[in-house]
Amino acid sequence: MSKSLLVAAMAASILASGPEAEAATLDGETVRIDFARPDASSVLLSSGDVVVGAGVEFNITTVYNVDVFGTFFVVSLQVPSLGFSIRPAPFNGFILSDALGAFGPFDSAVLTTTSLSDGTPSVSFDSENIFLNIAGSRFTPPTGSRLTEIARVDFTLAGPAVVPLPAGGILLLAGLGAFAGLRRRRKA
């Protein structure tokens, strides 16, 4: 195989592979975490604007910790050994928001609870917020534990769309045709 055809084949494989989509995460993004009760619009405490990174992003008077990671957040609670009950209300919980409107909309949110002994926490979302409602729930810590993960919410963000390159195939064929024409010309 000639050198020019080898170069053309390598270029074709690079063009054919195209860009790959990466999962969007909150790492390095600015978020706001609010604690609201008795409804989602009645914010009692707010983290203010915080950058997602190492460490706890929101701490409420050593009772609740909210730690945000790339594609999930964890709510932990300093649970007395006898357990802890959350007041019933239409909404009693946390709201994770896009503080600057800088990242893609939320596509999904799924709740996983631990150490829950009673109640039905729920999660919902819109394009800019995730709502974790723990109203009416009771949490009991594992034996010997004080700081207990009471909820984990996994979420996905709409990532950048992969842009197809339809003209790439035509250019590739034209380039290969040109190389074939040059090769035929050399032989003649």
XYZ file of N, CA, C and O in Angstrom:
752
model
N 0.848 -1.168 0.000
C 0.000 0.000 0.000
C 0.898 1.237 0.000
O 1.847 1.320 0.765
N 0.564 2.189 -0.836
C 1.404 3.378 -0.919
C 1.205 4.267 0.303
O 0.208 4.170 1.013
N 2.170 5.143 0.510
C 2.152 6.045 1.659
C 0.932 6.967 1.605
O 0.306 7.235 2.628
N 0.577 7.475 0.423
C -0.549 8.406 0.310
C -1.876 7.722 0.650
O -2.742 8.311 1.291
N -2.042 6.463 0.238
C -3.266 5.748 0.577
C -3.331 5.457 2.075
O -4.406 5.488 2.672
N -2.190 5.184 2.695
C -2.148 4.961 4.134
C -2.556 6.225 4.892
O -3.350 6.176 5.832
N -2.067 7.376 4.451
C -2.429 8.654 5.068
C -3.921 8.909 4.888
O -4.614 9.350 5.815
N -4.453 8.627 3.701
C -5.878 8.824 3.450
C -6.722 7.915 4.340
O -7.759 8.340 4.862
N -6.296 6.674 4.538
C -7.027 5.747 5.394
C -7.019 6.225 6.847
O -8.031 6.137 7.557
N -5.897 6.761 7.314
C -5.818 7.283 8.680
C -6.739 8.485 8.833
O -7.442 8.625 9.839
N -6.753 9.376 7.842
C -7.626 10.549 7.900
C -9.091 10.127 7.913
O -9.909 10.707 8.637
N -9.428 9.094 7.151
C -10.798 8.597 7.117
C -11.220 8.060 8.472
O -12.340 8.297 8.933
N -10.335 7.347 9.138
C -10.695 6.791 10.441
C -10.873 7.895 11.477
O -11.739 7.813 12.333
N -10.090 8.954 11.384
C -10.241 10.080 12.318
C -11.565 10.789 12.068
O -12.301 11.096 13.001
N -11.910 11.045 10.806
C -13.169 11.703 10.484
C -14.367 10.843 10.860
O -15.375 11.342 11.343
N -14.269 9.546 10.663
C -15.378 8.650 10.940
C -15.653 8.527 12.426
O -16.786 8.323 12.846
N -14.609 8.656 13.264
C -14.813 8.478 14.697
C -15.613 9.632 15.282
O -16.442 9.431 16.148
N -15.431 10.846 14.839
C -16.206 11.992 15.285
C -16.021 12.297 16.757
O -15.349 11.582 17.484
N -16.641 13.368 17.214
C -16.541 13.741 18.618
C -17.384 12.821 19.487
O -18.412 12.322 19.056
N -16.935 12.589 20.713
C -17.673 11.752 21.636
C -18.324 12.630 22.686
O -17.741 13.591 23.156
N -19.561 12.284 23.066
C -20.262 13.046 24.091
C -19.795 12.593 25.468
O -19.607 11.413 25.711
N -19.568 13.546 26.347
C -19.217 13.243 27.720
C -20.410 13.562 28.604
O -21.170 14.483 28.330
N -20.569 12.792 29.682
C -21.651 13.052 30.610
C -21.412 14.390 31.300
O -20.321 14.681 31.758
N -22.453 15.206 31.349
C -22.346 16.497 32.018
C -22.409 16.288 33.525
O -23.179 15.466 34.018
N -21.575 17.008 34.270
C -21.557 16.907 35.727
C -21.592 18.306 36.337
O -21.419 19.303 35.649
N -21.757 18.352 37.650
C -21.748 19.622 38.365
C -20.375 19.986 38.914
O -20.236 21.020 39.566
N -19.363 19.171 38.682
C -18.022 19.480 39.188
C -17.594 20.862 38.716
O -17.600 21.154 37.521
N -17.235 21.735 39.664
C -16.786 23.081 39.334
C -17.897 24.075 39.036
O -17.634 25.247 38.806
N -19.156 23.622 39.019
C -20.287 24.522 38.745
C -20.752 25.204 40.030
O -20.523 24.719 41.135
N -21.438 26.324 39.898
C -21.960 27.061 41.044
C -23.424 26.684 41.257
O -24.246 26.808 40.341
N -23.716 26.199 42.457
C -25.073 25.784 42.811
C -25.519 26.540 44.061
O -24.716 27.166 44.752
N -26.798 26.451 44.338
C -27.356 26.971 45.583
C -28.188 25.852 46.187
O -28.925 25.161 45.477
N -28.078 25.679 47.500
C -28.855 24.670 48.214
C -29.709 25.403 49.238
O -29.184 26.140 50.075
N -31.012 25.216 49.151
C -31.939 25.861 50.079
C -32.631 24.812 50.928
O -32.906 23.704 50.452
N -32.936 25.186 52.170
C -33.772 24.365 53.041
C -35.086 25.109 53.176
O -35.110 26.277 53.582
N -36.196 24.463 52.799
C -37.487 25.144 52.771
C -38.544 24.360 53.556
O -38.534 23.128 53.567
N -39.454 25.131 54.191
C -40.581 24.553 54.911
C -41.548 25.689 55.205
O -41.094 26.787 55.521
N -42.803 25.608 55.124
C -43.672 24.458 54.892
C -43.969 24.196 53.417
O -44.686 23.273 53.089
N -43.434 25.030 52.519
C -43.578 24.755 51.086
C -42.265 25.134 50.406
O -41.397 25.759 51.013
N -42.120 24.755 49.162
C -40.840 24.943 48.464
C -40.490 26.413 48.255
O -39.322 26.748 48.067
N -41.470 27.301 48.319
C -41.173 28.723 48.124
C -40.806 29.435 49.437
O -40.414 30.591 49.419
N -40.932 28.744 50.563
C -40.623 29.338 51.870
C -39.235 28.892 52.326
O -39.086 27.986 53.138
N -38.200 29.553 51.807
C -36.818 29.179 52.120
C -36.455 29.678 53.520
O -36.541 30.875 53.801
N -36.056 28.755 54.392
C -35.644 29.113 55.745
C -34.148 29.398 55.817
O -33.718 30.317 56.495
N -33.350 28.569 55.150
C -31.898 28.713 55.143
C -31.378 28.462 53.741
O -31.922 27.637 53.009
N -30.287 29.151 53.390
C -29.703 28.974 52.068
C -28.185 28.892 52.188
O -27.589 29.567 53.022
N -27.595 28.093 51.330
C -26.135 27.982 51.293
C -25.511 29.195 50.629
O -24.315 29.429 50.752
N -26.322 29.960 49.889
C -25.754 30.976 49.013
C -25.138 30.267 47.815
O -25.328 29.068 47.614
N -24.407 30.990 47.004
C -23.769 30.391 45.833
C -22.505 29.661 46.264
O -21.627 30.269 46.875
N -22.435 28.356 45.981
C -21.255 27.559 46.325
C -20.780 26.802 45.092
O -21.579 26.411 44.245
N -19.483 26.606 44.992
C -18.895 25.860 43.888
C -18.773 24.401 44.301
O -18.260 24.097 45.385
N -19.251 23.507 43.435
C -19.200 22.074 43.727
C -17.751 21.611 43.662
O -17.053 21.847 42.679
N -17.316 20.979 44.730
C -15.942 20.481 44.807
C -15.798 19.587 46.017
O -16.763 18.986 46.471
N -14.609 19.506 46.547
C -14.362 18.660 47.711
C -14.974 19.295 48.952
O -14.857 20.491 49.166
N -15.628 18.494 49.755
C -16.161 18.990 51.008
C -17.662 19.173 50.994
O -18.323 19.033 49.981
N -18.196 19.509 52.158
C -19.632 19.703 52.340
C -20.010 21.084 51.819
O -19.439 22.085 52.232
N -20.975 21.135 50.889
C -21.388 22.418 50.312
C -22.363 23.178 51.216
O -22.468 24.387 51.141
N -23.099 22.460 52.073
C -24.099 23.127 52.914
C -24.188 22.402 54.242
O -24.369 21.191 54.288
N -24.073 23.148 55.340
C -24.153 22.587 56.681
C -25.129 23.440 57.466
O -24.948 24.645 57.597
N -26.184 22.816 57.971
C -27.181 23.541 58.758
C -26.956 23.220 60.230
O -27.296 22.131 60.694
N -26.370 24.151 60.938
C -26.171 24.072 62.395
C -25.854 22.674 62.907
O -26.436 22.208 63.866
N -24.942 22.015 62.273
C -24.479 20.664 62.620
C -25.603 19.629 62.670
O -25.445 18.574 63.264
N -26.754 19.929 62.070
C -27.836 18.940 62.001
C -27.808 18.244 60.650
O -27.732 17.029 60.561
N -27.863 19.029 59.562
C -27.847 18.481 58.210
C -26.547 18.855 57.506
O -26.044 19.959 57.665
N -26.040 17.944 56.699
C -24.956 18.214 55.761
C -25.466 17.856 54.373
O -26.079 16.805 54.195
N -25.201 18.708 53.401
C -25.522 18.390 52.009
C -24.213 18.463 51.237
O -23.557 19.503 51.216
N -23.838 17.354 50.634
C -22.593 17.273 49.878
C -22.934 16.945 48.431
O -23.581 15.936 48.161
N -22.513 17.801 47.518
C -22.829 17.636 46.098
C -21.603 17.096 45.378
O -20.495 17.592 45.556
N -21.816 16.081 44.575
C -20.767 15.483 43.753
C -21.133 15.723 42.289
O -22.111 16.393 41.997
N -20.393 15.160 41.374
C -20.619 15.411 39.950
C -22.009 15.094 39.455
O -22.627 15.885 38.753
N -22.550 13.918 39.830
C -23.855 13.504 39.321
C -24.798 13.028 40.422
O -25.760 12.320 40.150
N -24.534 13.415 41.662
C -25.449 13.085 42.755
C -25.179 13.997 43.943
O -24.152 14.663 44.008
N -26.134 14.037 44.870
C -25.885 14.719 46.135
C -26.401 13.860 47.279
O -27.298 13.038 47.105
N -25.770 14.044 48.438
C -26.058 13.246 49.625
C -26.474 14.186 50.746
O -25.822 15.202 50.987
N -27.554 13.836 51.423
C -27.983 14.555 52.615
C -27.707 13.654 53.806
O -28.161 12.505 53.846
N -26.929 14.175 54.751
C -26.618 13.440 55.974
C -27.223 14.192 57.150
O -27.395 15.412 57.115
N -27.510 13.464 58.209
C -28.183 14.023 59.360
C -27.495 13.537 60.625
O -27.170 12.358 60.735
N -27.261 14.456 61.576
C -26.780 14.067 62.902
C -27.988 13.499 63.627
O -28.820 14.237 64.151
N -28.126 12.174 63.617
C -29.316 11.533 64.164
C -29.057 11.109 65.601
O -28.103 10.374 65.859
N -29.914 11.556 66.542
C -29.785 11.023 67.903
C -30.009 9.513 67.879
O -30.678 8.994 66.977
N -29.479 8.811 68.843
C -29.548 7.355 68.829
C -30.978 6.834 68.804
O -31.225 5.725 68.347
N -31.954 7.620 69.263
C -33.348 7.179 69.251
C -34.041 7.459 67.918
O -35.171 7.051 67.706
N -33.384 8.198 67.034
C -33.974 8.522 65.742
C -34.371 9.974 65.667
O -34.233 10.743 66.621
N -34.876 10.373 64.522
C -35.196 11.778 64.264
C -36.392 11.832 63.336
O -36.410 11.164 62.294
N -37.398 12.626 63.700
C -38.587 12.776 62.857
C -38.591 14.148 62.206
O -38.245 15.145 62.827
N -39.009 14.198 60.955
C -39.116 15.442 60.190
C -40.578 15.878 60.240
O -41.479 15.069 60.025
N -40.818 17.152 60.504
C -42.185 17.664 60.604
C -42.966 17.418 59.315
O -42.456 17.641 58.222
N -44.227 17.012 59.466
C -45.079 16.912 58.282
C -45.372 18.303 57.721
O -45.523 19.261 58.474
N -45.427 18.431 56.436
C -45.741 19.684 55.750
C -45.883 19.358 54.270
O -45.433 18.296 53.826
N -46.479 20.257 53.491
C -46.502 20.010 52.043
C -45.096 19.848 51.476
O -44.863 19.041 50.593
N -44.137 20.633 51.997
C -42.734 20.472 51.601
C -41.880 20.782 52.822
O -42.063 21.794 53.492
N -40.934 19.897 53.101
C -39.974 20.092 54.183
C -38.696 19.423 53.698
O -38.545 18.215 53.806
N -37.801 20.187 53.112
C -36.617 19.556 52.558
C -35.685 20.513 51.851
O -35.612 21.697 52.181
N -34.998 19.987 50.853
C -33.890 20.690 50.209
C -34.171 20.932 48.735
O -34.818 20.129 48.075
N -33.625 22.034 48.246
C -33.740 22.384 46.829
C -32.331 22.663 46.321
O -31.638 23.544 46.842
N -31.892 21.898 45.337
C -30.599 22.114 44.674
C -30.883 22.872 43.387
O -31.685 22.424 42.563
N -30.229 24.047 43.217
C -30.529 24.912 42.074
C -29.272 25.311 41.315
O -28.184 25.384 41.883
N -29.467 25.615 40.052
C -28.429 26.202 39.210
C -28.357 27.683 39.569
O -29.200 28.477 39.167
N -27.356 28.077 40.349
C -27.283 29.438 40.891
C -27.080 30.504 39.817
O -27.575 31.613 39.942
N -26.351 30.171 38.769
C -26.010 31.173 37.756
C -26.665 30.925 36.402
O -26.393 31.646 35.438
N -27.463 29.875 36.299
C -28.052 29.523 35.007
C -26.996 29.112 33.998
O -27.134 29.336 32.811
N -25.927 28.469 34.494
C -24.761 28.207 33.652
C -24.669 26.787 33.112
O -23.942 26.549 32.162
N -25.367 25.839 33.701
C -25.250 24.473 33.190
C -26.572 24.002 32.618
O -27.612 24.621 32.807
N -26.492 22.871 31.900
C -27.654 22.346 31.193
C -28.786 21.973 32.120
O -28.600 21.828 33.320
N -29.983 21.817 31.593
C -31.127 21.474 32.438
C -30.987 20.063 33.022
O -30.322 19.210 32.459
N -31.642 19.859 34.175
C -31.692 18.523 34.762
C -32.589 17.656 33.901
O -33.678 18.067 33.500
N -32.124 16.439 33.598
C -32.902 15.485 32.800
C -33.648 14.475 33.654
O -34.675 13.957 33.264
N -33.065 14.139 34.819
C -33.691 13.139 35.687
C -33.169 13.312 37.101
O -32.126 13.932 37.319
N -33.904 12.748 38.046
C -33.482 12.718 39.443
C -34.105 11.482 40.078
O -35.303 11.240 39.933
N -33.281 10.672 40.744
C -33.728 9.423 41.354
C -33.291 9.414 42.808
O -32.130 9.694 43.115
N -34.197 9.061 43.704
C -33.944 9.073 45.140
C -33.607 7.682 45.652
O -34.289 6.709 45.335
N -32.540 7.595 46.457
C -32.206 6.380 47.189
C -32.097 6.781 48.647
O -31.368 7.709 48.968
N -32.842 6.144 49.539
C -32.775 6.499 50.950
C -32.070 5.402 51.735
O -32.062 4.243 51.348
N -31.468 5.813 52.832
C -30.870 4.875 53.761
C -31.334 5.258 55.157
O -31.721 6.401 55.389
N -31.328 4.352 56.060
C -31.702 4.534 57.471
C -33.100 5.131 57.649
O -33.386 5.767 58.648
N -33.970 4.927 56.671
C -35.343 5.412 56.780
C -36.172 4.343 57.484
O -36.175 3.180 57.090
N -36.858 4.735 58.553
C -37.683 3.752 59.235
C -39.173 3.997 59.018
O -39.977 3.120 59.270
N -39.546 5.196 58.548
C -40.952 5.496 58.335
C -41.071 6.715 57.415
O -40.204 7.579 57.420
N -42.146 6.763 56.652
C -42.367 7.913 55.786
C -42.010 7.623 54.345
O -41.459 6.566 54.030
N -42.339 8.555 53.487
C -42.068 8.393 52.062
C -41.466 9.671 51.493
O -42.182 10.521 50.964
N -40.152 9.850 51.634
C -39.525 11.008 50.997
C -39.707 10.929 49.484
O -39.894 9.848 48.928
N -39.661 12.076 48.840
C -39.833 12.080 47.388
C -38.870 13.066 46.759
O -38.362 13.967 47.418
N -38.634 12.872 45.476
C -37.795 13.800 44.719
C -38.536 14.166 43.443
O -39.241 13.350 42.854
N -38.420 15.430 43.081
C -38.966 15.901 41.811
C -37.973 16.922 41.254
O -37.045 17.335 41.956
N -38.168 17.309 40.012
C -37.225 18.253 39.410
C -37.896 19.023 38.288
O -38.928 18.620 37.757
N -37.297 20.167 37.994
C -37.617 20.898 36.778
C -36.278 21.191 36.107
O -35.249 20.648 36.516
N -36.246 22.033 35.108
C -35.005 22.221 34.359
C -33.873 22.809 35.196
O -32.711 22.527 34.941
N -34.181 23.591 36.235
C -33.126 24.262 37.004
C -33.043 23.843 38.464
O -32.163 24.323 39.183
N -33.947 22.987 38.954
C -33.996 22.647 40.373
C -34.282 21.172 40.588
O -35.008 20.563 39.797
N -33.747 20.654 41.699
C -34.139 19.336 42.195
C -34.704 19.556 43.594
O -34.095 20.230 44.424
N -35.889 18.977 43.859
C -36.573 19.137 45.131
C -36.565 17.805 45.880
O -37.113 16.821 45.382
N -35.964 17.771 47.058
C -35.959 16.583 47.913
C -36.869 16.871 49.096
O -36.546 17.683 49.956
N -38.026 16.218 49.136
C -39.011 16.437 50.193
C -38.945 15.272 51.173
O -39.263 14.137 50.816
N -38.530 15.563 52.404
C -38.417 14.517 53.433
C -39.473 14.705 54.520
O -39.372 14.138 55.607
N -40.516 15.489 54.235
C -41.565 15.790 55.210
C -42.209 14.514 55.744
O -42.507 13.594 54.987
N -42.406 14.474 57.065
C -43.092 13.356 57.690
C -42.292 12.075 57.791
O -42.824 11.039 58.180
N -41.015 12.104 57.481
C -40.183 10.900 57.531
C -39.549 10.740 58.907
O -39.366 11.707 59.646
N -39.217 9.534 59.242
C -38.487 9.241 60.472
C -37.245 8.451 60.090
O -37.313 7.505 59.319
N -36.109 8.872 60.662
C -34.834 8.244 60.363
C -34.263 7.640 61.638
O -34.270 8.273 62.685
N -33.766 6.430 61.515
C -33.132 5.745 62.638
C -31.716 5.396 62.222
O -31.518 4.753 61.186
N -30.724 5.801 63.007
C -29.334 5.553 62.610
C -28.930 4.104 62.796
O -29.493 3.400 63.634
N -27.949 3.651 62.017
C -27.367 2.339 62.283
C -26.712 2.363 63.667
O -26.349 3.420 64.167
N -26.589 1.217 64.289
C -26.016 1.127 65.630
C -24.650 1.799 65.685
O -23.791 1.557 64.845
N -24.470 2.665 66.684
C -23.179 3.313 66.907
C -22.877 4.476 65.980
O -21.813 5.056 66.042
N -23.819 4.854 65.116
C -23.566 5.923 64.156
C -24.317 7.183 64.558
O -25.416 7.124 65.089
N -23.713 8.334 64.314
C -24.390 9.603 64.582
C -24.661 10.341 63.275
O -25.768 10.770 63.026
N -23.638 10.509 62.441
C -23.842 11.162 61.151
C -24.286 10.093 60.167
O -23.543 9.182 59.842
N -25.536 10.195 59.729
C -26.140 9.148 58.928
C -26.596 9.706 57.592
O -27.272 10.740 57.543
N -26.220 9.025 56.520
C -26.702 9.405 55.192
C -28.172 9.045 55.128
O -28.537 7.878 55.223
N -29.031 10.061 55.020
C -30.469 9.785 54.994
C -31.028 9.740 53.582
O -32.069 9.153 53.356
N -30.357 10.384 52.637
C -30.867 10.371 51.264
C -29.733 10.626 50.284
O -28.812 11.383 50.569
N -29.840 9.975 49.155
C -28.931 10.225 48.034
C -29.803 10.419 46.806
O -30.705 9.623 46.534
N -29.516 11.485 46.073
C -30.265 11.776 44.852
C -29.280 11.756 43.686
O -28.339 12.542 43.653
N -29.478 10.817 42.779
C -28.679 10.743 41.555
C -29.431 11.517 40.474
O -30.654 11.429 40.378
N -28.688 12.271 39.661
C -29.340 13.066 38.623
C -28.498 13.051 37.355
O -27.331 12.703 37.361
N -29.140 13.424 36.260
C -28.422 13.611 34.996
C -28.739 15.007 34.476
O -29.799 15.560 34.727
N -27.763 15.544 33.791
C -27.904 16.852 33.149
C -27.897 16.653 31.647
O -27.240 15.744 31.136
N -28.604 17.520 30.961
C -28.539 17.491 29.501
C -27.144 17.958 29.106
O -26.737 19.060 29.459
N -26.402 17.108 28.434
C -25.040 17.450 28.026
C -25.021 18.083 26.656
O -26.051 18.204 25.990
N -23.860 18.490 26.235
C -23.755 19.063 24.893
C -24.065 17.991 23.843
O -23.630 16.852 23.960
N -24.849 18.360 22.871
C -25.211 17.417 21.822
C -24.044 17.229 20.860
O -23.296 18.161 20.572
N -23.894 16.009 20.383
C -22.870 15.723 19.392
C -23.393 16.206 18.042
O -24.495 15.858 17.636
N -22.625 17.030 17.376
C -23.042 17.585 16.094
C -22.557 16.664 14.977
O -21.364 16.433 14.839
N -23.482 16.115 14.190
C -23.047 15.246 13.090
C -22.367 16.075 12.001
O -22.686 17.237 11.785
N -21.436 15.466 11.343
C -20.710 16.148 10.273
C -21.018 15.473 8.944
O -20.226 14.691 8.432
N -22.188 15.768 8.353
C -22.555 15.085 7.111
C -21.621 15.420 5.953
O -21.406 14.594 5.066
N -21.038 16.597 5.948
C -20.139 16.968 4.856
C -18.825 16.209 4.962
O -18.093 16.087 3.978
N -18.500 15.685 6.155
C -17.246 14.956 6.334
C -17.139 13.748 5.423
O -16.075 13.459 4.867
N -18.253 13.029 5.241
C -18.234 11.851 4.371
C -17.979 12.221 2.918
O -17.209 11.556 2.208
N -18.585 13.302 2.463
C -18.389 13.754 1.076
C -16.946 14.194 0.866
O -16.318 13.851 -0.145
N -16.410 14.949 1.827
C -15.015 15.380 1.725
C -14.065 14.188 1.722
O -13.069 14.177 0.995
N -14.374 13.189 2.536
C -13.540 11.996 2.587
C -13.527 11.288 1.236
O -12.463 10.906 0.734
N -14.702 11.100 0.661
C -14.770 10.441 -0.647
C -14.037 11.250 -1.713
O -13.333 10.681 -2.558
N -14.175 12.567 -1.685
C -13.478 13.415 -2.657
C -11.965 13.288 -2.494
O -11.216 13.194 -3.485
N -11.493 13.260 -1.242
C -10.050 13.116 -0.990
C -9.524 11.772 -1.457
O -8.448 11.691 -2.076
N -10.266 10.706 -1.164
C -9.827 9.384 -1.614
C -9.830 9.301 -3.144
O -8.944 8.694 -3.744
N -10.832 9.931 -3.775
C -10.874 9.966 -5.239
C -9.677 10.704 -5.810
O -9.084 10.295 -6.819
N -9.296 11.802 -5.154
C -8.134 12.563 -5.614
C -6.859 11.742 -5.495
O -6.015 11.738 -6.394
N -6.710 11.025 -4.373
C -5.529 10.169 -4.204
C -5.510 9.048 -5.242
O -4.459 8.711 -5.794
N -6.662 8.474 -5.524
C -6.727 7.421 -6.533
C -6.357 7.976 -7.914
O -5.632 7.327 -8.689
N -6.838 9.197 -8.217
C -6.503 9.829 -9.492
C -5.012 10.097 -9.607
O -4.403 9.878 -10.671
N -4.383 10.577 -8.529
C -2.937 10.812 -8.538
C -2.176 9.508 -8.750
O -1.180 9.459 -9.466
N -2.640 8.458 -8.118
C -1.949 7.165 -8.240
C -2.045 6.645 -9.675
O -1.067 6.117 -10.221
N -3.214 6.776 -10.292
C -3.384 6.322 -11.683
C -2.507 7.157 -12.611
O -1.928 6.646 -13.562
N -2.395 8.453 -12.337
C -1.590 9.334 -13.174
C -0.124 8.929 -13.104
O 0.595 8.963 -14.104
N 0.353 8.571 -11.886
C 1.767 8.179 -11.723
C 2.069 6.902 -12.503
O 3.156 6.734 -13.024
N 1.142 5.954 -12.507
C 1.369 4.673 -13.184
C 1.417 4.866 -14.702
O 2.090 4.130 -15.410
N 0.665 5.859 -15.209
C 0.595 6.046 -16.672
C 1.829 6.726 -17.247
O 2.786 7.057 -16.774
